[in-house]
mmCIF file of C-alpha atoms and ligand atoms in Angstrom:
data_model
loop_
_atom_site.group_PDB
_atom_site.id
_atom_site.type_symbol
_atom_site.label_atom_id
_atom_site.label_comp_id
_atom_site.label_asym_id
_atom_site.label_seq_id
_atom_site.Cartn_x
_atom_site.Cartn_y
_atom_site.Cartn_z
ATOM 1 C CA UNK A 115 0.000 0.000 0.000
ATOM 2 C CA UNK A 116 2.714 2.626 -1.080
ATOM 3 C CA UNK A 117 1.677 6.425 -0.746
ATOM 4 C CA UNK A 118 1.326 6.959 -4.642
ATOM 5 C CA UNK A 119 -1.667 8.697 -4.277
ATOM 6 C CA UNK A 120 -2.113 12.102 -2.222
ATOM 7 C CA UNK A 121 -4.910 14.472 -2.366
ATOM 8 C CA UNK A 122 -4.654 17.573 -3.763
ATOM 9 C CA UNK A 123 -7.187 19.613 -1.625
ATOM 10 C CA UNK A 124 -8.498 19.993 1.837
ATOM 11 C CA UNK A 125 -12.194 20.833 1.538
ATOM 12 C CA UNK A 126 -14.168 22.866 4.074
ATOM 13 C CA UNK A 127 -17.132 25.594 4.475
ATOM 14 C CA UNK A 128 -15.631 28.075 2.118
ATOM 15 C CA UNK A 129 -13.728 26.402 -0.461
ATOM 16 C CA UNK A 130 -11.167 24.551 -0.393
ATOM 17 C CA UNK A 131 -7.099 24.213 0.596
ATOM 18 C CA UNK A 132 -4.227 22.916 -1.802
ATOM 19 C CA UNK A 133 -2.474 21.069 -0.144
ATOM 20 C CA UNK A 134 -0.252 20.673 1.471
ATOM 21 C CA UNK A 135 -1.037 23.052 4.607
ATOM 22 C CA UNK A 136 0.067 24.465 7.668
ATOM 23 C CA UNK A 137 -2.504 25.241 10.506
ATOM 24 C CA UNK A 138 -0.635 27.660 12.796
ATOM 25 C CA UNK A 139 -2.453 26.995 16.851
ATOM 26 C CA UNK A 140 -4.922 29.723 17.897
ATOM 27 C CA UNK A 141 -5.496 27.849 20.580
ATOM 28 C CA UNK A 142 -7.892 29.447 22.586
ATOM 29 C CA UNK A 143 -9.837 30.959 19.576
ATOM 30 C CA UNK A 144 -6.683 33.335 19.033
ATOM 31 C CA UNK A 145 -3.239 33.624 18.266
ATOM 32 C CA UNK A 146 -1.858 35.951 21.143
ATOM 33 C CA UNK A 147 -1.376 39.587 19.878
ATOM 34 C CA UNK A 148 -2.764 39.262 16.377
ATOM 35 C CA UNK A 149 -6.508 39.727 14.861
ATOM 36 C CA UNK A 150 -8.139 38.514 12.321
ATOM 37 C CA UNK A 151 -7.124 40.819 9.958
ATOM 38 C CA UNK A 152 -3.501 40.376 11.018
ATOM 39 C CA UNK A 153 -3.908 36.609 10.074
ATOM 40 C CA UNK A 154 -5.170 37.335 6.639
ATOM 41 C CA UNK A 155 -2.571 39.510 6.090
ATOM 42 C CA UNK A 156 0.074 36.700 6.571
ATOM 43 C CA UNK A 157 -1.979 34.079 4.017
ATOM 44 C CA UNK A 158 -2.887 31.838 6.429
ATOM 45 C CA UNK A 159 -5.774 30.179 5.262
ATOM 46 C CA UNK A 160 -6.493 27.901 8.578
ATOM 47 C CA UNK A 161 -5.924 27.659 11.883
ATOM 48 C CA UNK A 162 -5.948 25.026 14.749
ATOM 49 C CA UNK A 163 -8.117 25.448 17.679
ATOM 50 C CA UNK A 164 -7.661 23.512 21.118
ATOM 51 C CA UNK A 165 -10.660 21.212 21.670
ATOM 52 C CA UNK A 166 -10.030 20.562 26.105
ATOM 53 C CA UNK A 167 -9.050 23.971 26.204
ATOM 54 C CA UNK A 168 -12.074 25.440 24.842
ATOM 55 C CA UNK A 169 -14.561 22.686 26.054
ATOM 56 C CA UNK A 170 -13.296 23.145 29.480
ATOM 57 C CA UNK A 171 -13.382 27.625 29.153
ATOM 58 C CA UNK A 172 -15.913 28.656 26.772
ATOM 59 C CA UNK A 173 -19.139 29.971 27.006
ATOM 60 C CA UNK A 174 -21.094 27.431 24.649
ATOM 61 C CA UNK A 175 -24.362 29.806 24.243
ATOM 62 C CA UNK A 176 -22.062 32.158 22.398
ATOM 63 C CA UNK A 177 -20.771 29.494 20.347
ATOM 64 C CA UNK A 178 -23.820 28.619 19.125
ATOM 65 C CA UNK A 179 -25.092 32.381 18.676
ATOM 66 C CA UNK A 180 -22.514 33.001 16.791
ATOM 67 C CA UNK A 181 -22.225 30.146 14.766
ATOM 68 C CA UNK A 182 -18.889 28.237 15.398
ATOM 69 C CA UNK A 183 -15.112 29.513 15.979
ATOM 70 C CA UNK A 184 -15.137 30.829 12.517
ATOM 71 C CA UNK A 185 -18.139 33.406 12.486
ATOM 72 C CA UNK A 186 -17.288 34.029 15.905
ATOM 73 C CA UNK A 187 -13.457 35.574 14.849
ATOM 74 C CA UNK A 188 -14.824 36.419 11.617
ATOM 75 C CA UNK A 189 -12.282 33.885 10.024
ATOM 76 C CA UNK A 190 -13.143 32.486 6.575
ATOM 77 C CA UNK A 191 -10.318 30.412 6.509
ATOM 78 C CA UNK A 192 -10.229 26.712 7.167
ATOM 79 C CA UNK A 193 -10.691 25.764 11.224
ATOM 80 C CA UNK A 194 -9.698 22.287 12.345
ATOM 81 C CA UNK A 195 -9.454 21.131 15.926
ATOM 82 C CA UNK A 196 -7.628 18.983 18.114
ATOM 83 C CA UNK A 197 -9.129 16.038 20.442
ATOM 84 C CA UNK A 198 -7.986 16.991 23.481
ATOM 85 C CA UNK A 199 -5.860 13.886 22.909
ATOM 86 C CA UNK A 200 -2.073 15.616 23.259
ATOM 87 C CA UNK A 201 -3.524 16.775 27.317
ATOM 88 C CA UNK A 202 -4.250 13.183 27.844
ATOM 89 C CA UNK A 203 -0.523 12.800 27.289
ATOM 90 C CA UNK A 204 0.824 16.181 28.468
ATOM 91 C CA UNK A 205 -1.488 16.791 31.671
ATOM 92 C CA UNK A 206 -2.279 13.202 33.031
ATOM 93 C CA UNK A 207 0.151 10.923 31.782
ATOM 94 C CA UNK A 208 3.130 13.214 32.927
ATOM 95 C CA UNK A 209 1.812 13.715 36.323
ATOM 96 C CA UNK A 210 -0.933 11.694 37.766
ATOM 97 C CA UNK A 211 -2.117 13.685 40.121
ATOM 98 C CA UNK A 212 -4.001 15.793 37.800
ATOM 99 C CA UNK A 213 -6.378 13.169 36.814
ATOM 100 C CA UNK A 214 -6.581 9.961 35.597
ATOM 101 C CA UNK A 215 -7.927 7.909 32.170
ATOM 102 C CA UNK A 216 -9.756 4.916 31.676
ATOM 103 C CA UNK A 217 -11.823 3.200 29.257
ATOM 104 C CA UNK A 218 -14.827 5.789 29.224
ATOM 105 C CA UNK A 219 -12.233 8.790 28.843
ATOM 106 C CA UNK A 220 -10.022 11.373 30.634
ATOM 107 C CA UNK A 221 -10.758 12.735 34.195
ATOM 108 C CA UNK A 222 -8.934 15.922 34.853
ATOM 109 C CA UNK A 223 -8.640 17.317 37.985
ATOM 110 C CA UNK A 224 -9.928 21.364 38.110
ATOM 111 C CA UNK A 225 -7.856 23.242 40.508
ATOM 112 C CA UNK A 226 -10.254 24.725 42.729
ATOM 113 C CA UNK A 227 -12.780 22.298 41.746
ATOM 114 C CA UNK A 228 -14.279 19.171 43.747
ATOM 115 C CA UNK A 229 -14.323 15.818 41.485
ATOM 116 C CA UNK A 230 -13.199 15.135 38.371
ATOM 117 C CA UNK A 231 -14.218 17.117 34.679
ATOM 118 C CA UNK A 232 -14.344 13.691 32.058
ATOM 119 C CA UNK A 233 -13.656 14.231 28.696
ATOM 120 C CA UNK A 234 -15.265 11.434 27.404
ATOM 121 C CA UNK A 235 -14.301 10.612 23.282
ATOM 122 C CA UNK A 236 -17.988 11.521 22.151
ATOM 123 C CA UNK A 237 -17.723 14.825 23.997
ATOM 124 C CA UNK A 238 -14.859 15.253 22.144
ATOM 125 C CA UNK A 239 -16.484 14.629 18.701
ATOM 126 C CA UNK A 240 -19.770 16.886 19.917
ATOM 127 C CA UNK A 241 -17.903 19.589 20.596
ATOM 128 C CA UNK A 242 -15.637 19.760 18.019
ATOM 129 C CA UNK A 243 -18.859 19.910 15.578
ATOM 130 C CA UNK A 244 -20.160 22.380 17.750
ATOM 131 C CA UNK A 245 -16.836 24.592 17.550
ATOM 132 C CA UNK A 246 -17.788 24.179 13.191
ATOM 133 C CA UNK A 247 -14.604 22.207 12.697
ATOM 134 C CA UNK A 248 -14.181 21.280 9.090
ATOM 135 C CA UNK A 249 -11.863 18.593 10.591
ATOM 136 C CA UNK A 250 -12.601 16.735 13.730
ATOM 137 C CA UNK A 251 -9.779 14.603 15.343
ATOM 138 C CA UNK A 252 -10.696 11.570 17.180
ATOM 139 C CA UNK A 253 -9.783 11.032 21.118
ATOM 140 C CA UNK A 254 -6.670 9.356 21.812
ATOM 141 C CA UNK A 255 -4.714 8.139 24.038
ATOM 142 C CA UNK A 256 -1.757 9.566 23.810
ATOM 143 C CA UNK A 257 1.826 7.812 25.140
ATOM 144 C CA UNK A 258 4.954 10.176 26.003
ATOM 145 C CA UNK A 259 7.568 9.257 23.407
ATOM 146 C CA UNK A 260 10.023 6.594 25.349
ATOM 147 C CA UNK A 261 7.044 4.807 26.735
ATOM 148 C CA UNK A 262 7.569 1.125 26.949
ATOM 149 C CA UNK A 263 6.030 -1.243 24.522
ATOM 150 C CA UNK A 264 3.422 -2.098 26.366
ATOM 151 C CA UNK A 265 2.081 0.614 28.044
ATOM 152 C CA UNK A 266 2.419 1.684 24.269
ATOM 153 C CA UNK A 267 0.066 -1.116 23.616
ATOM 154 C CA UNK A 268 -2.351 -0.258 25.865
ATOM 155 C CA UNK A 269 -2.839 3.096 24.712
ATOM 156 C CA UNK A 270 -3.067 1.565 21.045
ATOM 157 C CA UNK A 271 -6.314 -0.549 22.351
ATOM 158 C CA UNK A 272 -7.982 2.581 23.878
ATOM 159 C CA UNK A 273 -7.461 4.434 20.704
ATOM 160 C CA UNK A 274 -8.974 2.319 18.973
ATOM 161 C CA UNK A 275 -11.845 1.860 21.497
ATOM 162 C CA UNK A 276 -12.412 5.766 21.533
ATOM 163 C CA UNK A 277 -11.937 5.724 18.068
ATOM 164 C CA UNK A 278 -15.050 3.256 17.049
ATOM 165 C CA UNK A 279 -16.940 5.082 20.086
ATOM 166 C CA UNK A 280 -16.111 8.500 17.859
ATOM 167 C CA UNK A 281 -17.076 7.035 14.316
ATOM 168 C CA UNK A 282 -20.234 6.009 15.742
ATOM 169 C CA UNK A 283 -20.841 9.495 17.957
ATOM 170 C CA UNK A 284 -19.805 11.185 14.298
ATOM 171 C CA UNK A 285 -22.419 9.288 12.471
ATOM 172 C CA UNK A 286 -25.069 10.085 14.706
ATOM 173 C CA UNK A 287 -24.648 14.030 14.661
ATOM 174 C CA UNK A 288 -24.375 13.881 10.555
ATOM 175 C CA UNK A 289 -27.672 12.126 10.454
ATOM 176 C CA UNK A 290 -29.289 14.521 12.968
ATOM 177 C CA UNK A 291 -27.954 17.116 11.250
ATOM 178 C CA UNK A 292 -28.311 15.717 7.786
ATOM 179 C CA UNK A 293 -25.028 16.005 6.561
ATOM 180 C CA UNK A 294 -23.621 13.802 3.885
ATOM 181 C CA UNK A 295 -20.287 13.419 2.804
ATOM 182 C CA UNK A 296 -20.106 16.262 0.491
ATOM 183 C CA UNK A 297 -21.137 18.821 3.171
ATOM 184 C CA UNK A 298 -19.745 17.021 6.570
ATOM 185 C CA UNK A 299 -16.505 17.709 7.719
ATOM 186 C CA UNK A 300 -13.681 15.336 8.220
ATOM 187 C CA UNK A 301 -13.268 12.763 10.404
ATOM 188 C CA UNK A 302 -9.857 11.697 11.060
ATOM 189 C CA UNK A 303 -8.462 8.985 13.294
ATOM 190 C CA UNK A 304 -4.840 8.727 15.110
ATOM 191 C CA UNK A 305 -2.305 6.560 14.991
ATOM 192 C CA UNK A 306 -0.569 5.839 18.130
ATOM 193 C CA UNK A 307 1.987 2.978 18.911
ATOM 194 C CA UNK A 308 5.179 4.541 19.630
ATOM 195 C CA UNK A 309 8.453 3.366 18.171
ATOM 196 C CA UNK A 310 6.839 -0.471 17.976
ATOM 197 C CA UNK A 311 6.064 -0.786 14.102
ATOM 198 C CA UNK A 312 4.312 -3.891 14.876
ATOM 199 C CA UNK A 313 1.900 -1.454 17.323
ATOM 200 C CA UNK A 314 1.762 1.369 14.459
ATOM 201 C CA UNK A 315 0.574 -1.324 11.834
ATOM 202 C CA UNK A 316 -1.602 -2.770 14.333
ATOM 203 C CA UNK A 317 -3.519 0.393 15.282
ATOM 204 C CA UNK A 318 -3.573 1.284 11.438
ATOM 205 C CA UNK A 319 -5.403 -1.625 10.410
ATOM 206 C CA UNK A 320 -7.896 -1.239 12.771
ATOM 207 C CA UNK A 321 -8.641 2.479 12.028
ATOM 208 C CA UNK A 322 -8.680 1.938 8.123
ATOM 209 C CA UNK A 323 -11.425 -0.979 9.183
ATOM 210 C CA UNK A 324 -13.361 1.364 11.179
ATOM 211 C CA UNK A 325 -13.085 3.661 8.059
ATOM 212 C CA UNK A 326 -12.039 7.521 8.297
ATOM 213 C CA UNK A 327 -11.148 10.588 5.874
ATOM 214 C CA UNK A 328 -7.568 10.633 6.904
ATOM 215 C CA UNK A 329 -5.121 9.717 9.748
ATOM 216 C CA UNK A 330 -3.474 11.708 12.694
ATOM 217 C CA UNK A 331 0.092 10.156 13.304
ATOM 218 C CA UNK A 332 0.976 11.403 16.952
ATOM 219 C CA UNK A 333 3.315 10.710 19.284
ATOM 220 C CA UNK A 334 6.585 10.841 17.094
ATOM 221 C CA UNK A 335 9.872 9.969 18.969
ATOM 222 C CA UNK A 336 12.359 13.050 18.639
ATOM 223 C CA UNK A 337 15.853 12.202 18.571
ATOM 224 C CA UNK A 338 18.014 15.377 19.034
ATOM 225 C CA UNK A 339 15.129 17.388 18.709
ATOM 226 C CA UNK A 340 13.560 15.726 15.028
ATOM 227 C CA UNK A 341 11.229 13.900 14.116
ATOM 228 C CA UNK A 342 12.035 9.828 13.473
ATOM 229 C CA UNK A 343 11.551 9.915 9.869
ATOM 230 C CA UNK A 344 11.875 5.739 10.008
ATOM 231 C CA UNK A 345 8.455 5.736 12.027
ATOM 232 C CA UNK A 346 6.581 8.862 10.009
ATOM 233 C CA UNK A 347 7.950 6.666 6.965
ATOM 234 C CA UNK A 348 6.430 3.652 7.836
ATOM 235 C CA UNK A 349 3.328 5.922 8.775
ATOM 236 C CA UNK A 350 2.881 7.050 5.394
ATOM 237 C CA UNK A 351 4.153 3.911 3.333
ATOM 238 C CA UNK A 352 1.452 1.814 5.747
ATOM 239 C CA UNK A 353 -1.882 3.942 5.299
ATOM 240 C CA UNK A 354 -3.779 3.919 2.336
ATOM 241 C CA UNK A 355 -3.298 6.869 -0.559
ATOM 242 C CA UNK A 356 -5.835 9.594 -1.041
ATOM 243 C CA UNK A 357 -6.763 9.748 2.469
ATOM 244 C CA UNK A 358 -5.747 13.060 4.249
ATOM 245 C CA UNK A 359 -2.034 12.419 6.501
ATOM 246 C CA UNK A 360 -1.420 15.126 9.201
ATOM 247 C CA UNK A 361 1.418 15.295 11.018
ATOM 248 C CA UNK A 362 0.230 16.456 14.351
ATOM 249 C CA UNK A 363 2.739 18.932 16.124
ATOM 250 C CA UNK A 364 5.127 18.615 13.567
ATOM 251 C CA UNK A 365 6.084 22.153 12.677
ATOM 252 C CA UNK A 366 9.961 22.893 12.304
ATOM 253 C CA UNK A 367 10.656 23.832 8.765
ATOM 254 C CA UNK A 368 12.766 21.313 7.399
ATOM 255 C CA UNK A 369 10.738 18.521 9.500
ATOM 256 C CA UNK A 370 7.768 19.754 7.339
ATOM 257 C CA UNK A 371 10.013 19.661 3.990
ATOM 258 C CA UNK A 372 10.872 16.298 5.120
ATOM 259 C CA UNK A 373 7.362 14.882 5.563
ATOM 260 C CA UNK A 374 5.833 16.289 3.152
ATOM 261 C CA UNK A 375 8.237 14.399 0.564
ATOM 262 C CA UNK A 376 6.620 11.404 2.403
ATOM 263 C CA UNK A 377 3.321 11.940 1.611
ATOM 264 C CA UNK A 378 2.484 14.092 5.057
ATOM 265 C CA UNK A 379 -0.250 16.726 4.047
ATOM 266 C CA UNK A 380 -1.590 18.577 6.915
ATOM 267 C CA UNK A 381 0.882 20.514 9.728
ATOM 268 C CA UNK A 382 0.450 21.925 12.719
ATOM 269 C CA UNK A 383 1.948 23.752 15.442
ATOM 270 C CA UNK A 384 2.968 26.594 17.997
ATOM 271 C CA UNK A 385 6.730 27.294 16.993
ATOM 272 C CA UNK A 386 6.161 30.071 14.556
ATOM 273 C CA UNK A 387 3.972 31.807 16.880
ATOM 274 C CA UNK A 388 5.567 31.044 20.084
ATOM 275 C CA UNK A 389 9.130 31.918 19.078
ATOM 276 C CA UNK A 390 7.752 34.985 17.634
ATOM 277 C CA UNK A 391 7.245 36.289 21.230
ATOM 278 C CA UNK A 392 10.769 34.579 22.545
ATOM 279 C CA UNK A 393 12.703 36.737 19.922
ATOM 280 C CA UNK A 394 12.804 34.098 17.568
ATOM 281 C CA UNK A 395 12.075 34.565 13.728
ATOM 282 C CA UNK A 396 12.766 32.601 10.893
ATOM 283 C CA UNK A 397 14.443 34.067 8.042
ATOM 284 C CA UNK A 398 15.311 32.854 4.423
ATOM 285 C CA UNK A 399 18.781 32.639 2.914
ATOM 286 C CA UNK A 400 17.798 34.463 -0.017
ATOM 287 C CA UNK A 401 17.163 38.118 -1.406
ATOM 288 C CA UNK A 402 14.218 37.363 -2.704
ATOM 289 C CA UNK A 403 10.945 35.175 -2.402
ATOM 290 C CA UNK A 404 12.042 34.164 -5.804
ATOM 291 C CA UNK A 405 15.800 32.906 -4.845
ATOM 292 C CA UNK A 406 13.996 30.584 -1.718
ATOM 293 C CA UNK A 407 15.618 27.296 -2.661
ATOM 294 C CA UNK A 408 13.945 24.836 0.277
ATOM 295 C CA UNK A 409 15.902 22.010 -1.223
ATOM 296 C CA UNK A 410 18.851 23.284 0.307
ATOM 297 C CA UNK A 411 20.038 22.218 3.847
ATOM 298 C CA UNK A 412 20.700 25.853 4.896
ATOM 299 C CA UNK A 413 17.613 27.524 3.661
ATOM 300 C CA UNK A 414 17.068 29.209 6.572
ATOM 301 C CA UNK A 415 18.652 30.518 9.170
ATOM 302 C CA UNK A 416 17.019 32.331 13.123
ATOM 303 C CA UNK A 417 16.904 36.139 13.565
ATOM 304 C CA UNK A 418 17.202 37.984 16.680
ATOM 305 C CA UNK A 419 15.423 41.615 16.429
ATOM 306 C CA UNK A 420 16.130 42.767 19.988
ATOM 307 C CA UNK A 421 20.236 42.520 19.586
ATOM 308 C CA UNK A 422 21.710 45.797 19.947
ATOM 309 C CA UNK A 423 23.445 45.466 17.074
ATOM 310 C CA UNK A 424 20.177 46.031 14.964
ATOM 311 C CA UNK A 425 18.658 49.645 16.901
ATOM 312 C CA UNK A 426 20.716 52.052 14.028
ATOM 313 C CA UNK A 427 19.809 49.416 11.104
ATOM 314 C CA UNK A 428 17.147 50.519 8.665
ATOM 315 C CA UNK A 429 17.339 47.114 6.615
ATOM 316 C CA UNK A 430 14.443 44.895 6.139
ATOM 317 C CA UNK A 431 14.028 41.910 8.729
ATOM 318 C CA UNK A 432 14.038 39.788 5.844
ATOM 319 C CA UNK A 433 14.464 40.694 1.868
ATOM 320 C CA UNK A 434 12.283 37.504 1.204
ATOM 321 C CA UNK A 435 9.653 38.718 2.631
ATOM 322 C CA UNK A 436 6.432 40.565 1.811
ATOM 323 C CA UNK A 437 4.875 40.763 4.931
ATOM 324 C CA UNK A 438 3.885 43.685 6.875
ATOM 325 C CA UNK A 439 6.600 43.955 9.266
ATOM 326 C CA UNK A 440 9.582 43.729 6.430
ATOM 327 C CA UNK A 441 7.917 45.961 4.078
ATOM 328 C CA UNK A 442 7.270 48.944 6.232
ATOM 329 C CA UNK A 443 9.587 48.658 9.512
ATOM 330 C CA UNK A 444 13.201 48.205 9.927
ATOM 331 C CA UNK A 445 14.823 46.031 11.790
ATOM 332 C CA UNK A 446 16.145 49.497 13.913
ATOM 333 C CA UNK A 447 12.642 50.124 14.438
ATOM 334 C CA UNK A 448 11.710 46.161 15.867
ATOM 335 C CA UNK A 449 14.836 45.985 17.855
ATOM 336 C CA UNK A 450 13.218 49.662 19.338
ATOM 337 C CA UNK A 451 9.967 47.844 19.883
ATOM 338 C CA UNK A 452 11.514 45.011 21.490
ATOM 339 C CA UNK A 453 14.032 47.293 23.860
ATOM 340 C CA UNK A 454 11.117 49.476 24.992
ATOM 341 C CA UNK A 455 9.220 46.041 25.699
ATOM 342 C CA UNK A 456 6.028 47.353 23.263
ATOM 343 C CA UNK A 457 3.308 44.782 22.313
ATOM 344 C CA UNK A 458 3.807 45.553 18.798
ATOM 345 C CA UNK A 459 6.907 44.022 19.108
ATOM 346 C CA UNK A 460 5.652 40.089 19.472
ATOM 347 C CA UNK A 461 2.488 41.123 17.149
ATOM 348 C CA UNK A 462 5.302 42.131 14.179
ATOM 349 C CA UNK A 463 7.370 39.363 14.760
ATOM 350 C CA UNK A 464 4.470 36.560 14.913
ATOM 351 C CA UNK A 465 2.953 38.445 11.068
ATOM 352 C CA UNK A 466 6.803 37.756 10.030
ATOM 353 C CA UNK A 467 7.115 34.395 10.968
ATOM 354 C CA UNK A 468 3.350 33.153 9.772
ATOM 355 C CA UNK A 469 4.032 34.468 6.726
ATOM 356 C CA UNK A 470 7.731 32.592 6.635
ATOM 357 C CA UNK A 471 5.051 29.738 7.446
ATOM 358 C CA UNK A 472 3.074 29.996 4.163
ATOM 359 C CA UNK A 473 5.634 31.196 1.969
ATOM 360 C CA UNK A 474 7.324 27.460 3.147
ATOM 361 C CA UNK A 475 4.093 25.954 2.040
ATOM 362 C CA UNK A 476 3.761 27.987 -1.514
ATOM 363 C CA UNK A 477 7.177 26.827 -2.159
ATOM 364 C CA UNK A 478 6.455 23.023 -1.249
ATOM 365 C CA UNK A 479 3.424 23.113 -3.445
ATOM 366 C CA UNK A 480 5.479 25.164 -6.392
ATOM 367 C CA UNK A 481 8.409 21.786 -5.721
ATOM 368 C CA UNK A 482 5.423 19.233 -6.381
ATOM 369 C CA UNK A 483 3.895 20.994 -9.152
ATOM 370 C CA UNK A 484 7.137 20.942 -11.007
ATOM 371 C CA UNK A 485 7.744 17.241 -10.051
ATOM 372 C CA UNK A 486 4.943 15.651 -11.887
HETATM 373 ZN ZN1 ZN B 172 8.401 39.360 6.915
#
């Protein structure tokens, strides 16, 4: 079942994606410092929104005045949501005390709060289709990387439990809400298993029997701060083509080269944004958005603004670059912002380094194009 076949386009309310595409994380509804506008302004044409994190804070009458995430920011643009899988892994699973998961789902403990809040995986699919998701993730239950095989194997069984329980919750709300394929959104299922192939086949077989849109792979192993390529390999060579692959939390630039090569379709993640507010932006090795060459090792290279080096320059942050921030400030003028400690200062960066984001994926696209 080689990856031969990828799709071209990720469908959703109002039009649709080519592919392949990079959701930056607004998780709570927002990415910190920037509006709506601001995001338009950097071509990003989706976003990821946190499913526990909303679930557990939002007010759910003015979701459903409004309409869903997307009329609520007034964001066209494609929305897709997490499960509230990754907190399984990152709240619970790293420190017990704050709740616990079983077979019906997680149990997080609310600080301040008697009992326990359960996430249950059909909550997870209900609310995601209340937040208008045009992609909704299934629950799982998510290993840290370095678990042992079978503690991996035990979180492959309750994915796969959560995962029929969330095909079967999904099916329900389409009917109720009379949507058919054409006009639903996606359903997609994750693939857990750690570094055990014979877990990652396992859990693959039984999602493509229980039949979804596309697959999640989760819970890569990093070694010196990468992605295992071997395991996103086997991923992508062991799923079947044309279904949607995203590579959740994958998000440095040449790990997204990398992947997509593989077949890898849909990225996510918080680096652009967050290292935009920890003085951190990305910057081509070129002199033009024309000259980007992505097939080279070096084609990029980090940017400090607040060095003191840069208060009397009046260059451009970046000459391959036609975002806000490098077409009408100076580097001078950034390193000012940052040195006076101004919120403009993370808002400029985080327009830079979105748009460094989807210039990556224009180029990736442009590489495929001129492959066939
Ligand atoms: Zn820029």
């Amino acid at each position: 079942m080689l990856r031969t076949i990828k799709p071209k386009f990720f469908k959703y309310k109002n039009g649709k994606l080519p592919l392949p595409v990079f959701f930056p994380d607004a998780t709570r509804a927002v990415i910190r410092s920037l509006d709506t506008s601001d995001l338009e302004a950097t071509k990003t044409n989706g976003i990821l929104v946190n499913t526990f994190h909303l679930w557990k804070d939002m007010n759910k009458n003015i979701l459903s005045k409004a309409g869903g995430i997307g009329p609520f920011m007034d964001f066209d643009g494609a929305i897709i949501s997490d499960s509230g899988g990754f907190q399984v892994g990152s709240m619970i699973k790293k420190n017990p005390g704050v709740g616990y998961v079983d077979d019906e789902g997680a149990h997080f403990k609310i600080d301040g709060k008697k009992g326990y809040l359960t996430l249950t995986p059909e909550d997870s699919v209900r609310f995601q289709m209340e937040l208008g998701s045009d992609m909704v993730v299934v629950l799982d239950d998510f290993d840290a990387p370095g678990a042992a095989e079978d503690e991996n194997m035990e979180s492959v069984k309750r994915t796969i439990l959560w995962a029929e329980k969330s095909k079967k919750e999904f099916e329900n709300i389409c009917v109720k809400k009379k949507l058919t394929k054409k006009n639903r959104p996606y359903i997609l299922g994750v693939i857990q298993g750690g570094r055990y192939k014979r877990l990652r086949k396992y859990c693959i077989d039984a999602l493509v029997d229980l039949g979804f849109d596309g697959f999640g792979y989760g819970g890569e192993e990093k070694i010196k701060g990468m992605v295992n390529h071997d395991i996103s390999k086997f991923v992508a060579d062991n799923t079947p083509g044309g279904l949607l692959l995203y590579a959740l939390g994958v998000g440095k630039p040449e790990d997204i080269v990398a992947l997509s090569k593989l077949g890898y379709t849909i990225f996510d993640c918080v680096l652009p944004t967050r290292d935009a507010r920890h003085k951190r932006m990305y910057v081509y090795n070129a002199d033009s958005i024309e000259e980007i060459n992505i097939k080279s090792p070096d084609f990029y290279s980090f940017y400090t603004p607040d060095k003191t080096k840069y208060l009397d320059d009046l260059s451009p942050v970046s000459k391959a670059c036609d975002c806000v921030t490098c077409t009408r400030y100076s580097r001078g003028y950034l390193a000012h912002l940052f040195k006076i400690g101004d919120f403009t200062a993370g808002r400029l960066a985080t327009i830079h380094n979105l748009r460094f984001y989807s210039i990556l994926m224009e180029k990736i696209r442009e590489q495929n194009r001129s492959r066939k």
